[in-house]
Amino acid sequence: MNMPCATAMAGNRELTGRRILLGLTGGVACYKAAELCRLLVKAGATVQVMMTEAACQFITPVTMQALSGRAVFTSQWDARSPDNMAHIRLGRETDLILLAPCSADFAARLALGRADELVSLTCLARPRGVPLLVAPAMNREMWDHPATQRNLAQAQADGAQVLGVGHGEQACGEVGDGRMLEPWALYEAVAAHLSPKILAGQSVLITAGPTYEAIDPVRGITNRSSGKMGFALARAAQQAGARVTLVAGPVHLPTPYEVQRVDVQSARDMLQAVQQHLPEKGIFIATAAVADWRSAEVAEQKIKKDGDARNSFLQLEENPDVLATVAQSPQARSGALFCVGFAAETEKLLTHAQAKRQRKQVPLLVANLGPATFGKDDNALLLIDEQGAVEWPRASKQALAQQLVAEIARRLPDNLAT
Ligand code: CTP
C-alpha cells in the first residue's frame, strides 16, 4: 500500500504555489478523485475542479468544492467567470490539467476535439505549454475495445499523457484492466510532472535499508536502518527524470512511483544485485547500512540455548563492501559512474567520514549521525568532498533528497551531464 508515501509527501507541502485544474468526467472512479483532490490540496497546490454533467451524477460539486476550497465549474455558460469564458480562463490559469477519471466517452471526445461542454472545451482551448494528464477509468471490455485504444492513442498523439490503467476488480464486479490508478499514484505522477528534469536521461542505482545476515532459520544480524533516506532519494531522482533502480534490504516501505525495486537480504545478495543492475554509465548512490559481518556458518536448524550455542561462539566473516567494489570498478574509474557514499557514525562525524571518503574513493560522501536519524522522517547531513565539508541543517528526508539530487546533478562530470 503506497498511500502513506503520497500522504507523507503531501504533508511536506511540496506543491505549494502549483495550480492544478482537475477535471472529472463520468465514472464510478469519481469517488477516488475526492481523495486525490485532498492529497493535492494538502501538498499546498491550488486545485480548481471542473466537472462534466455525467461526473455530477457520481459525486456532487459540493463535495469537490468542500475539498478544494473553491467553487466548482460545471458549465461553459457559468456566468461567474467575469468574461463568461471559463473554458479559456481555466486553461490559462493552471500549471497542469489532470482528467481523473477520464471515461471512455470522454476519451472519444478528446480524440475528436469536441467542444460542446466545459471540460472538453477547456482541453481543446488549453495553451500548448499546459500539460494534459489523462487517467482513464472504465470497464475492461470498454478499455480493450479498439475504439477506446484508438481514441487514447489519438489523444496521446495530440499531446496528452495517459496515466495507467490499473488492473484488478472493477465496480461492475469483473476483473481486468481499466481501473483508474489509485489517488497516491496520480498524486505522484503530478508531482513528478511538475519537477524540473535535472536528471533527464540518467540511470541511477541506489542501495537502501539494512541487510540481514542469517545465523539460523530464525535469527540474524541486522541494524536499525529504516531505508527512508534511500527511498526518498529514489523518488527524488525519478521525479528529476532519471531511470531509477532501488536495491533494497528488508524494509517496510512502499516502492516509489515508477521506480524499479530489487529486494535483497544479505550483503552478498546486495552486491550481486548491484552488479547485475549497475548501468554502464550513470550514478550510483549507496545509502544502505550494509552489515559488515556475517556468520561464517548458517545453522540449518534453530540453535538451542541449552546446547550448541554456548559451545560454539559465533564465528564471523567479513562481508564485501558494495560501495568500495563499485567505486573501484572499471566503469567508475573511467568516469562513467558517479559514486556517492553515505556514512552513519555515532561520534567524530567529520573525522570518520573524511577517512571513509578517502578509503572508499568516492568523490562525494554524505555523513550523518546514524542512531539519531534511523527511522526518523528528518535528518541533518554533512557533505564531504575533496574541498572540505558543508553542513546541511535538519530538514525532512524528502526535502534533503531533492536537494541532494540537485547537488549531484550539478556535480556530474561533463561526460555524464545531459
Ligand atoms: N557500504 C557498502 N558495503 C559495506 C559497508 C558499507 O556498500 N559492506 C557503504 C554504505 O552503503 C555507505 C558507506 O559504504 O555508503 C559507508 O558505510 P558505513 O556503514 O558508514 O561504513 P563502513 O564502511 O561499514 O565502516 P565502519 O563500520 O567502520 O563505520
PDB file of C-alpha atoms in Angstrom, residues 122-377:
ATOM      1  CA  THR A 122     -11.154  23.641 -21.835  1.00  0.00           C
ATOM      2  CA  CYS A 123      -8.943  20.775 -23.021  1.00  0.00           C
ATOM      3  CA  LEU A 124      -9.205  21.982 -26.597  1.00  0.00           C
ATOM      4  CA  ALA A 125      -8.521  25.604 -25.664  1.00  0.00           C
ATOM      5  CA  ARG A 126      -5.563  24.853 -23.389  1.00  0.00           C
ATOM      6  CA  PRO A 127      -2.329  26.598 -24.311  1.00  0.00           C
ATOM      7  CA  ARG A 128       0.258  24.187 -25.773  1.00  0.00           C
ATOM      8  CA  GLY A 129       2.557  24.650 -22.777  1.00  0.00           C
ATOM      9  CA  VAL A 130      -0.024  23.331 -20.327  1.00  0.00           C
ATOM     10  CA  PRO A 131       0.355  19.557 -19.902  1.00  0.00           C
ATOM     11  CA  LEU A 132      -2.763  17.403 -20.111  1.00  0.00           C
ATOM     12  CA  LEU A 133      -2.637  14.239 -17.995  1.00  0.00           C
ATOM     13  CA  VAL A 134      -5.398  11.702 -18.506  1.00  0.00           C
ATOM     14  CA  ALA A 135      -6.305   8.922 -16.053  1.00  0.00           C
ATOM     15  CA  PRO A 136      -8.734   6.552 -17.818  1.00  0.00           C
ATOM     16  CA  ALA A 137     -11.315   4.585 -15.828  1.00  0.00           C
ATOM     17  CA  MET A 138     -13.746   2.141 -17.360  1.00  0.00           C
ATOM     18  CA  ASN A 139     -14.966  -1.436 -17.620  1.00  0.00           C
ATOM     19  CA  ARG A 140     -12.385  -3.887 -19.025  1.00  0.00           C
ATOM     20  CA  GLU A 141     -14.331  -4.542 -22.244  1.00  0.00           C
ATOM     21  CA  MET A 142     -14.635  -0.823 -22.869  1.00  0.00           C
ATOM     22  CA  TRP A 143     -10.922  -0.447 -22.183  1.00  0.00           C
ATOM     23  CA  ASP A 144      -9.988  -3.305 -24.538  1.00  0.00           C
ATOM     24  CA  HIS A 145     -12.232  -2.052 -27.323  1.00  0.00           C
ATOM     25  CA  PRO A 146     -10.199  -0.947 -30.351  1.00  0.00           C
ATOM     26  CA  ALA A 147     -12.187   2.311 -30.460  1.00  0.00           C
ATOM     27  CA  THR A 148     -11.028   3.255 -26.946  1.00  0.00           C
ATOM     28  CA  GLN A 149      -7.436   2.293 -27.670  1.00  0.00           C
ATOM     29  CA  ARG A 150      -7.596   4.275 -30.916  1.00  0.00           C
ATOM     30  CA  ASN A 151      -9.054   7.304 -29.134  1.00  0.00           C
ATOM     31  CA  LEU A 152      -6.431   7.293 -26.397  1.00  0.00           C
ATOM     32  CA  ALA A 153      -3.634   6.801 -28.927  1.00  0.00           C
ATOM     33  CA  GLN A 154      -5.019   9.817 -30.800  1.00  0.00           C
ATOM     34  CA  ALA A 155      -5.211  11.862 -27.591  1.00  0.00           C
ATOM     35  CA  GLN A 156      -1.576  10.941 -26.912  1.00  0.00           C
ATOM     36  CA  ALA A 157      -0.550  11.860 -30.433  1.00  0.00           C
ATOM     37  CA  ASP A 158      -2.252  15.210 -29.806  1.00  0.00           C
ATOM     38  CA  GLY A 159      -0.106  15.787 -26.703  1.00  0.00           C
ATOM     39  CA  ALA A 160      -1.963  14.186 -23.786  1.00  0.00           C
ATOM     40  CA  GLN A 161      -0.161  11.857 -21.400  1.00  0.00           C
ATOM     41  CA  VAL A 162      -2.094   8.759 -20.388  1.00  0.00           C
ATOM     42  CA  LEU A 163      -1.611   7.515 -16.815  1.00  0.00           C
ATOM     43  CA  GLY A 164      -2.341   3.851 -16.241  1.00  0.00           C
ATOM     44  CA  VAL A 165      -4.566   1.983 -16.333  1.00  0.00           C
ATOM     45  CA  GLY A 166      -4.664  -0.247 -13.295  1.00  0.00           C
ATOM     46  CA  HIS A 167      -5.646  -3.899 -13.209  1.00  0.00           C
ATOM     47  CA  GLY A 168      -8.000  -5.524 -10.715  1.00  0.00           C
ATOM     48  CA  GLU A 169     -11.569  -5.817  -9.534  1.00  0.00           C
ATOM     49  CA  GLN A 170     -13.939  -3.347 -11.128  1.00  0.00           C
ATOM     50  CA  ALA A 171     -17.070  -1.649  -9.845  1.00  0.00           C
ATOM     51  CA  CYS A 172     -19.120  -3.892 -12.167  1.00  0.00           C
ATOM     52  CA  GLY A 173     -17.687  -6.968 -10.426  1.00  0.00           C
ATOM     53  CA  GLU A 174     -15.492  -8.017 -13.356  1.00  0.00           C
ATOM     54  CA  VAL A 175     -11.726  -8.301 -13.121  1.00  0.00           C
ATOM     55  CA  GLY A 176      -9.347  -6.840 -15.679  1.00  0.00           C
ATOM     56  CA  ASP A 177      -7.668  -3.693 -16.988  1.00  0.00           C
ATOM     57  CA  GLY A 178      -9.420  -0.365 -16.843  1.00  0.00           C
ATOM     58  CA  ARG A 179      -9.309   0.690 -13.208  1.00  0.00           C
ATOM     59  CA  MET A 180      -8.219   4.243 -12.603  1.00  0.00           C
ATOM     60  CA  LEU A 181      -4.813   4.471 -10.900  1.00  0.00           C
ATOM     61  CA  GLU A 182      -5.059   4.998  -7.161  1.00  0.00           C
ATOM     62  CA  PRO A 183      -5.036   8.577  -5.854  1.00  0.00           C
ATOM     63  CA  TRP A 184      -1.483   8.226  -4.458  1.00  0.00           C
ATOM     64  CA  ALA A 185      -0.160   7.126  -7.881  1.00  0.00           C
ATOM     65  CA  LEU A 186      -1.900  10.026  -9.634  1.00  0.00           C
ATOM     66  CA  TYR A 187      -0.531  12.369  -6.990  1.00  0.00           C
ATOM     67  CA  GLU A 188       2.981  11.025  -7.648  1.00  0.00           C
ATOM     68  CA  ALA A 189       2.529  11.414 -11.409  1.00  0.00           C
ATOM     69  CA  VAL A 190       1.517  15.053 -10.946  1.00  0.00           C
ATOM     70  CA  ALA A 191       4.400  15.767  -8.546  1.00  0.00           C
ATOM     71  CA  ALA A 192       6.873  14.122 -10.948  1.00  0.00           C
ATOM     72  CA  HIS A 193       5.453  16.011 -13.917  1.00  0.00           C
ATOM     73  CA  LEU A 194       5.939  19.333 -12.163  1.00  0.00           C
ATOM     74  CA  SER A 195       9.545  18.615 -11.084  1.00  0.00           C
ATOM     75  CA  PRO A 196      12.452  20.030 -13.070  1.00  0.00           C
ATOM     76  CA  LYS A 197      14.035  17.259 -15.136  1.00  0.00           C
ATOM     77  CA  ILE A 198      17.596  17.829 -13.993  1.00  0.00           C
ATOM     78  CA  LEU A 199      18.483  14.132 -14.337  1.00  0.00           C
ATOM     79  CA  ALA A 200      16.709  13.536 -17.643  1.00  0.00           C
ATOM     80  CA  GLY A 201      18.159  10.541 -19.457  1.00  0.00           C
ATOM     81  CA  GLN A 202      20.302   9.456 -16.487  1.00  0.00           C
ATOM     82  CA  SER A 203      20.363   5.981 -14.950  1.00  0.00           C
ATOM     83  CA  VAL A 204      20.580   5.873 -11.175  1.00  0.00           C
ATOM     84  CA  LEU A 205      21.181   2.847  -8.972  1.00  0.00           C
ATOM     85  CA  ILE A 206      20.552   3.250  -5.244  1.00  0.00           C
ATOM     86  CA  THR A 207      21.087   0.846  -2.347  1.00  0.00           C
ATOM     87  CA  ALA A 208      18.889   1.317   0.712  1.00  0.00           C
ATOM     88  CA  GLY A 209      17.961  -0.141   4.067  1.00  0.00           C
ATOM     89  CA  PRO A 210      19.816  -2.647   6.230  1.00  0.00           C
ATOM     90  CA  THR A 211      20.996  -6.090   5.218  1.00  0.00           C
ATOM     91  CA  TYR A 212      20.102  -9.260   7.101  1.00  0.00           C
ATOM     92  CA  GLU A 213      22.730 -11.909   7.704  1.00  0.00           C
ATOM     93  CA  ALA A 214      21.187 -15.167   8.824  1.00  0.00           C
ATOM     94  CA  ILE A 215      22.622 -17.081  11.784  1.00  0.00           C
ATOM     95  CA  ASP A 216      19.991 -19.788  11.786  1.00  0.00           C
ATOM     96  CA  PRO A 217      16.444 -20.013  10.328  1.00  0.00           C
ATOM     97  CA  VAL A 218      15.036 -17.597  12.903  1.00  0.00           C
ATOM     98  CA  ARG A 219      17.914 -15.326  13.900  1.00  0.00           C
ATOM     99  CA  GLY A 220      20.219 -12.956  12.124  1.00  0.00           C
ATOM    100  CA  ILE A 221      22.494  -9.916  12.220  1.00  0.00           C
ATOM    101  CA  THR A 222      20.950  -6.664  11.058  1.00  0.00           C
ATOM    102  CA  ASN A 223      20.751  -2.994  12.075  1.00  0.00           C
ATOM    103  CA  ARG A 224      18.242  -0.225  12.654  1.00  0.00           C
ATOM    104  CA  SER A 225      18.346   1.437   9.229  1.00  0.00           C
ATOM    105  CA  SER A 226      14.802   2.137   8.003  1.00  0.00           C
ATOM    106  CA  GLY A 227      15.708   2.767   4.352  1.00  0.00           C
ATOM    107  CA  LYS A 228      13.803   6.065   4.332  1.00  0.00           C
ATOM    108  CA  MET A 229      16.686   8.181   3.024  1.00  0.00           C
ATOM    109  CA  GLY A 230      17.419   5.817   0.140  1.00  0.00           C
ATOM    110  CA  PHE A 231      13.740   5.559  -0.791  1.00  0.00           C
ATOM    111  CA  ALA A 232      13.393   9.346  -0.644  1.00  0.00           C
ATOM    112  CA  LEU A 233      16.388   9.657  -2.964  1.00  0.00           C
ATOM    113  CA  ALA A 234      14.902   7.125  -5.369  1.00  0.00           C
ATOM    114  CA  ARG A 235      11.678   9.136  -5.516  1.00  0.00           C
ATOM    115  CA  ALA A 236      13.538  12.440  -5.973  1.00  0.00           C
ATOM    116  CA  ALA A 237      15.756  11.008  -8.741  1.00  0.00           C
ATOM    117  CA  GLN A 238      12.718   9.552 -10.547  1.00  0.00           C
ATOM    118  CA  GLN A 239      10.935  12.890 -10.317  1.00  0.00           C
ATOM    119  CA  ALA A 240      14.049  14.532 -11.729  1.00  0.00           C
ATOM    120  CA  GLY A 241      13.666  12.398 -14.854  1.00  0.00           C
ATOM    121  CA  ALA A 242      16.100   9.536 -14.141  1.00  0.00           C
ATOM    122  CA  ARG A 243      15.530   5.807 -14.645  1.00  0.00           C
ATOM    123  CA  VAL A 244      15.921   4.525 -11.106  1.00  0.00           C
ATOM    124  CA  THR A 245      16.698   1.076  -9.741  1.00  0.00           C
ATOM    125  CA  LEU A 246      16.487   0.624  -5.995  1.00  0.00           C
ATOM    126  CA  VAL A 247      18.232  -2.347  -4.416  1.00  0.00           C
ATOM    127  CA  ALA A 248      16.592  -2.619  -1.011  1.00  0.00           C
ATOM    128  CA  GLY A 249      17.366  -4.664   2.060  1.00  0.00           C
ATOM    129  CA  PRO A 250      14.479  -5.813   4.292  1.00  0.00           C
ATOM    130  CA  VAL A 251      12.406  -2.658   4.939  1.00  0.00           C
ATOM    131  CA  HIS A 252       8.728  -1.864   5.354  1.00  0.00           C
ATOM    132  CA  LEU A 253       8.443   0.882   2.782  1.00  0.00           C
ATOM    133  CA  PRO A 254       6.307   1.271  -0.332  1.00  0.00           C
ATOM    134  CA  THR A 255       8.095   1.328  -3.678  1.00  0.00           C
ATOM    135  CA  PRO A 256       8.292   4.867  -5.047  1.00  0.00           C
ATOM    136  CA  TYR A 257       6.266   5.512  -8.199  1.00  0.00           C
ATOM    137  CA  GLU A 258       7.908   4.242 -11.420  1.00  0.00           C
ATOM    138  CA  VAL A 259      10.998   3.000  -9.607  1.00  0.00           C
ATOM    139  CA  GLN A 260      12.332  -0.495 -10.301  1.00  0.00           C
ATOM    140  CA  ARG A 261      12.848  -2.261  -6.982  1.00  0.00           C
ATOM    141  CA  VAL A 262      15.021  -5.298  -6.306  1.00  0.00           C
ATOM    142  CA  ASP A 263      14.630  -6.793  -2.825  1.00  0.00           C
ATOM    143  CA  VAL A 264      17.615  -8.473  -1.217  1.00  0.00           C
ATOM    144  CA  GLN A 265      18.504  -9.850   2.182  1.00  0.00           C
ATOM    145  CA  SER A 266      22.243 -10.187   2.730  1.00  0.00           C
ATOM    146  CA  ALA A 267      25.238  -8.036   1.808  1.00  0.00           C
ATOM    147  CA  ARG A 268      26.319 -10.635  -0.727  1.00  0.00           C
ATOM    148  CA  ASP A 269      22.834 -10.591  -2.313  1.00  0.00           C
ATOM    149  CA  MET A 270      23.060  -6.801  -2.410  1.00  0.00           C
ATOM    150  CA  LEU A 271      26.425  -6.843  -4.165  1.00  0.00           C
ATOM    151  CA  GLN A 272      25.148  -9.364  -6.699  1.00  0.00           C
ATOM    152  CA  ALA A 273      22.004  -7.324  -7.424  1.00  0.00           C
ATOM    153  CA  VAL A 274      24.029  -4.130  -7.728  1.00  0.00           C
ATOM    154  CA  GLN A 275      26.472  -5.728 -10.163  1.00  0.00           C
ATOM    155  CA  GLN A 276      23.563  -7.084 -12.164  1.00  0.00           C
ATOM    156  CA  HIS A 277      21.762  -3.747 -12.425  1.00  0.00           C
ATOM    157  CA  LEU A 278      24.654  -1.296 -12.463  1.00  0.00           C
ATOM    158  CA  PRO A 279      24.317   0.957 -15.504  1.00  0.00           C
ATOM    159  CA  GLU A 280      27.218   1.265 -17.923  1.00  0.00           C
ATOM    160  CA  LYS A 281      27.002   4.975 -17.410  1.00  0.00           C
ATOM    161  CA  GLY A 282      25.224   6.841 -14.646  1.00  0.00           C
ATOM    162  CA  ILE A 283      25.021   7.430 -10.929  1.00  0.00           C
ATOM    163  CA  PHE A 284      25.453   5.043  -8.011  1.00  0.00           C
ATOM    164  CA  ILE A 285      24.273   6.118  -4.558  1.00  0.00           C
ATOM    165  CA  ALA A 286      24.979   3.820  -1.609  1.00  0.00           C
ATOM    166  CA  THR A 287      22.671   4.690   1.263  1.00  0.00           C
ATOM    167  CA  ALA A 288      22.359   1.122   2.557  1.00  0.00           C
ATOM    168  CA  ALA A 289      23.589   0.266   6.020  1.00  0.00           C
ATOM    169  CA  VAL A 290      25.284  -2.934   4.942  1.00  0.00           C
ATOM    170  CA  ALA A 291      26.183  -5.393   7.695  1.00  0.00           C
ATOM    171  CA  ASP A 292      29.963  -5.552   7.798  1.00  0.00           C
ATOM    172  CA  TRP A 293      29.965  -9.104   9.138  1.00  0.00           C
ATOM    173  CA  ARG A 294      28.050 -12.301   8.591  1.00  0.00           C
ATOM    174  CA  SER A 295      28.007 -15.598  10.437  1.00  0.00           C
ATOM    175  CA  ALA A 296      30.630 -17.938   8.979  1.00  0.00           C
ATOM    176  CA  GLU A 297      28.065 -20.727   9.071  1.00  0.00           C
ATOM    177  CA  VAL A 298      24.308 -20.611   8.871  1.00  0.00           C
ATOM    178  CA  ALA A 299      22.797 -23.340  11.052  1.00  0.00           C
ATOM    179  CA  GLU A 300      20.164 -25.402   9.269  1.00  0.00           C
ATOM    180  CA  GLN A 301      18.071 -25.724  12.431  1.00  0.00           C
ATOM    181  CA  LYS A 302      17.354 -23.261  15.200  1.00  0.00           C
ATOM    182  CA  ILE A 303      20.336 -23.157  17.562  1.00  0.00           C
ATOM    183  CA  LYS A 304      19.230 -24.318  21.016  1.00  0.00           C
ATOM    184  CA  LYS A 305      20.199 -22.326  24.100  1.00  0.00           C
ATOM    185  CA  ASP A 306      20.829 -25.408  26.208  1.00  0.00           C
ATOM    186  CA  GLY A 307      23.443 -26.919  23.971  1.00  0.00           C
ATOM    187  CA  ASP A 308      25.294 -25.874  20.881  1.00  0.00           C
ATOM    188  CA  ALA A 309      25.012 -22.086  21.288  1.00  0.00           C
ATOM    189  CA  ARG A 310      27.161 -21.981  24.418  1.00  0.00           C
ATOM    190  CA  ASN A 311      29.739 -24.292  22.929  1.00  0.00           C
ATOM    191  CA  SER A 312      30.046 -22.647  19.550  1.00  0.00           C
ATOM    192  CA  PHE A 313      30.687 -18.934  19.848  1.00  0.00           C
ATOM    193  CA  LEU A 314      29.560 -17.137  16.693  1.00  0.00           C
ATOM    194  CA  GLN A 315      32.302 -17.095  14.066  1.00  0.00           C
ATOM    195  CA  LEU A 316      32.132 -14.034  11.812  1.00  0.00           C
ATOM    196  CA  GLU A 317      33.340 -13.402   8.294  1.00  0.00           C
ATOM    197  CA  GLU A 318      33.675 -10.005   6.692  1.00  0.00           C
ATOM    198  CA  ASN A 319      31.131  -9.042   4.038  1.00  0.00           C
ATOM    199  CA  PRO A 320      32.078  -7.492   0.714  1.00  0.00           C
ATOM    200  CA  ASP A 321      31.990  -3.702   0.591  1.00  0.00           C
ATOM    201  CA  VAL A 322      29.414  -2.878  -2.086  1.00  0.00           C
ATOM    202  CA  LEU A 323      30.326   0.781  -2.444  1.00  0.00           C
ATOM    203  CA  ALA A 324      34.077   0.213  -2.493  1.00  0.00           C
ATOM    204  CA  THR A 325      33.664  -2.566  -5.077  1.00  0.00           C
ATOM    205  CA  VAL A 326      31.606  -0.320  -7.365  1.00  0.00           C
ATOM    206  CA  ALA A 327      33.835   2.722  -6.810  1.00  0.00           C
ATOM    207  CA  GLN A 328      36.843   0.663  -7.899  1.00  0.00           C
ATOM    208  CA  SER A 329      35.120  -0.901 -10.916  1.00  0.00           C
ATOM    209  CA  PRO A 330      36.382  -0.066 -14.417  1.00  0.00           C
ATOM    210  CA  GLN A 331      33.174   1.969 -15.062  1.00  0.00           C
ATOM    211  CA  ALA A 332      33.747   4.193 -12.059  1.00  0.00           C
ATOM    212  CA  ARG A 333      37.461   4.510 -12.722  1.00  0.00           C
ATOM    213  CA  SER A 334      36.837   5.537 -16.316  1.00  0.00           C
ATOM    214  CA  GLY A 335      34.495   8.276 -15.085  1.00  0.00           C
ATOM    215  CA  ALA A 336      31.322   6.664 -16.486  1.00  0.00           C
ATOM    216  CA  LEU A 337      29.855   6.209 -12.998  1.00  0.00           C
ATOM    217  CA  PHE A 338      29.469   8.964 -10.446  1.00  0.00           C
ATOM    218  CA  CYS A 339      29.540   7.339  -6.990  1.00  0.00           C
ATOM    219  CA  VAL A 340      28.070   8.819  -3.831  1.00  0.00           C
ATOM    220  CA  GLY A 341      28.581   7.190  -0.446  1.00  0.00           C
ATOM    221  CA  PHE A 342      26.855   7.654   2.868  1.00  0.00           C
ATOM    222  CA  ALA A 343      28.333   7.311   6.339  1.00  0.00           C
ATOM    223  CA  ALA A 344      26.496   6.612   9.546  1.00  0.00           C
ATOM    224  CA  GLU A 345      28.590   7.481  12.579  1.00  0.00           C
ATOM    225  CA  THR A 346      27.980   7.723  16.290  1.00  0.00           C
ATOM    226  CA  GLU A 347      30.918  10.061  17.082  1.00  0.00           C
ATOM    227  CA  LYS A 348      33.655  12.159  15.429  1.00  0.00           C
ATOM    228  CA  LEU A 349      31.426  12.563  12.380  1.00  0.00           C
ATOM    229  CA  LEU A 350      33.781  14.710  10.318  1.00  0.00           C
ATOM    230  CA  THR A 351      36.980  12.755  11.038  1.00  0.00           C
ATOM    231  CA  HIS A 352      35.455   9.342  10.433  1.00  0.00           C
ATOM    232  CA  ALA A 353      33.549  10.453   7.365  1.00  0.00           C
ATOM    233  CA  GLN A 354      36.565  12.114   5.758  1.00  0.00           C
ATOM    234  CA  ALA A 355      38.615   8.967   6.293  1.00  0.00           C
ATOM    235  CA  LYS A 356      35.771   6.881   4.859  1.00  0.00           C
ATOM    236  CA  ARG A 357      35.587   9.016   1.721  1.00  0.00           C
ATOM    237  CA  GLN A 358      39.317   8.520   1.145  1.00  0.00           C
ATOM    238  CA  ARG A 359      39.110   4.803   1.850  1.00  0.00           C
ATOM    239  CA  LYS A 360      36.138   4.191  -0.448  1.00  0.00           C
ATOM    240  CA  GLN A 361      37.467   6.555  -3.131  1.00  0.00           C
ATOM    241  CA  VAL A 362      34.226   8.373  -3.809  1.00  0.00           C
ATOM    242  CA  PRO A 363      34.021  11.991  -4.928  1.00  0.00           C
ATOM    243  CA  LEU A 364      31.123  12.749  -2.572  1.00  0.00           C
ATOM    244  CA  LEU A 365      30.247  11.288   0.809  1.00  0.00           C
ATOM    245  CA  VAL A 366      27.177  12.228   2.806  1.00  0.00           C
ATOM    246  CA  ALA A 367      27.530  11.749   6.544  1.00  0.00           C
ATOM    247  CA  ASN A 368      25.014  11.701   9.344  1.00  0.00           C
ATOM    248  CA  LEU A 369      24.756  10.643  12.959  1.00  0.00           C
ATOM    249  CA  GLY A 370      23.144   7.254  12.379  1.00  0.00           C
ATOM    250  CA  PRO A 371      21.232   6.368  15.545  1.00  0.00           C
ATOM    251  CA  ALA A 372      19.793   9.883  15.796  1.00  0.00           C
ATOM    252  CA  THR A 373      18.205   9.570  12.364  1.00  0.00           C
ATOM    253  CA  PHE A 374      17.394   5.870  11.918  1.00  0.00           C
ATOM    254  CA  GLY A 375      13.678   5.523  11.343  1.00  0.00           C
ATOM    255  CA  LYS A 376      13.029   9.285  11.542  1.00  0.00           C
ATOM    256  CA  ASP A 377      11.494  11.379   8.775  1.00  0.00           C
TER     257      ASP A 377
END
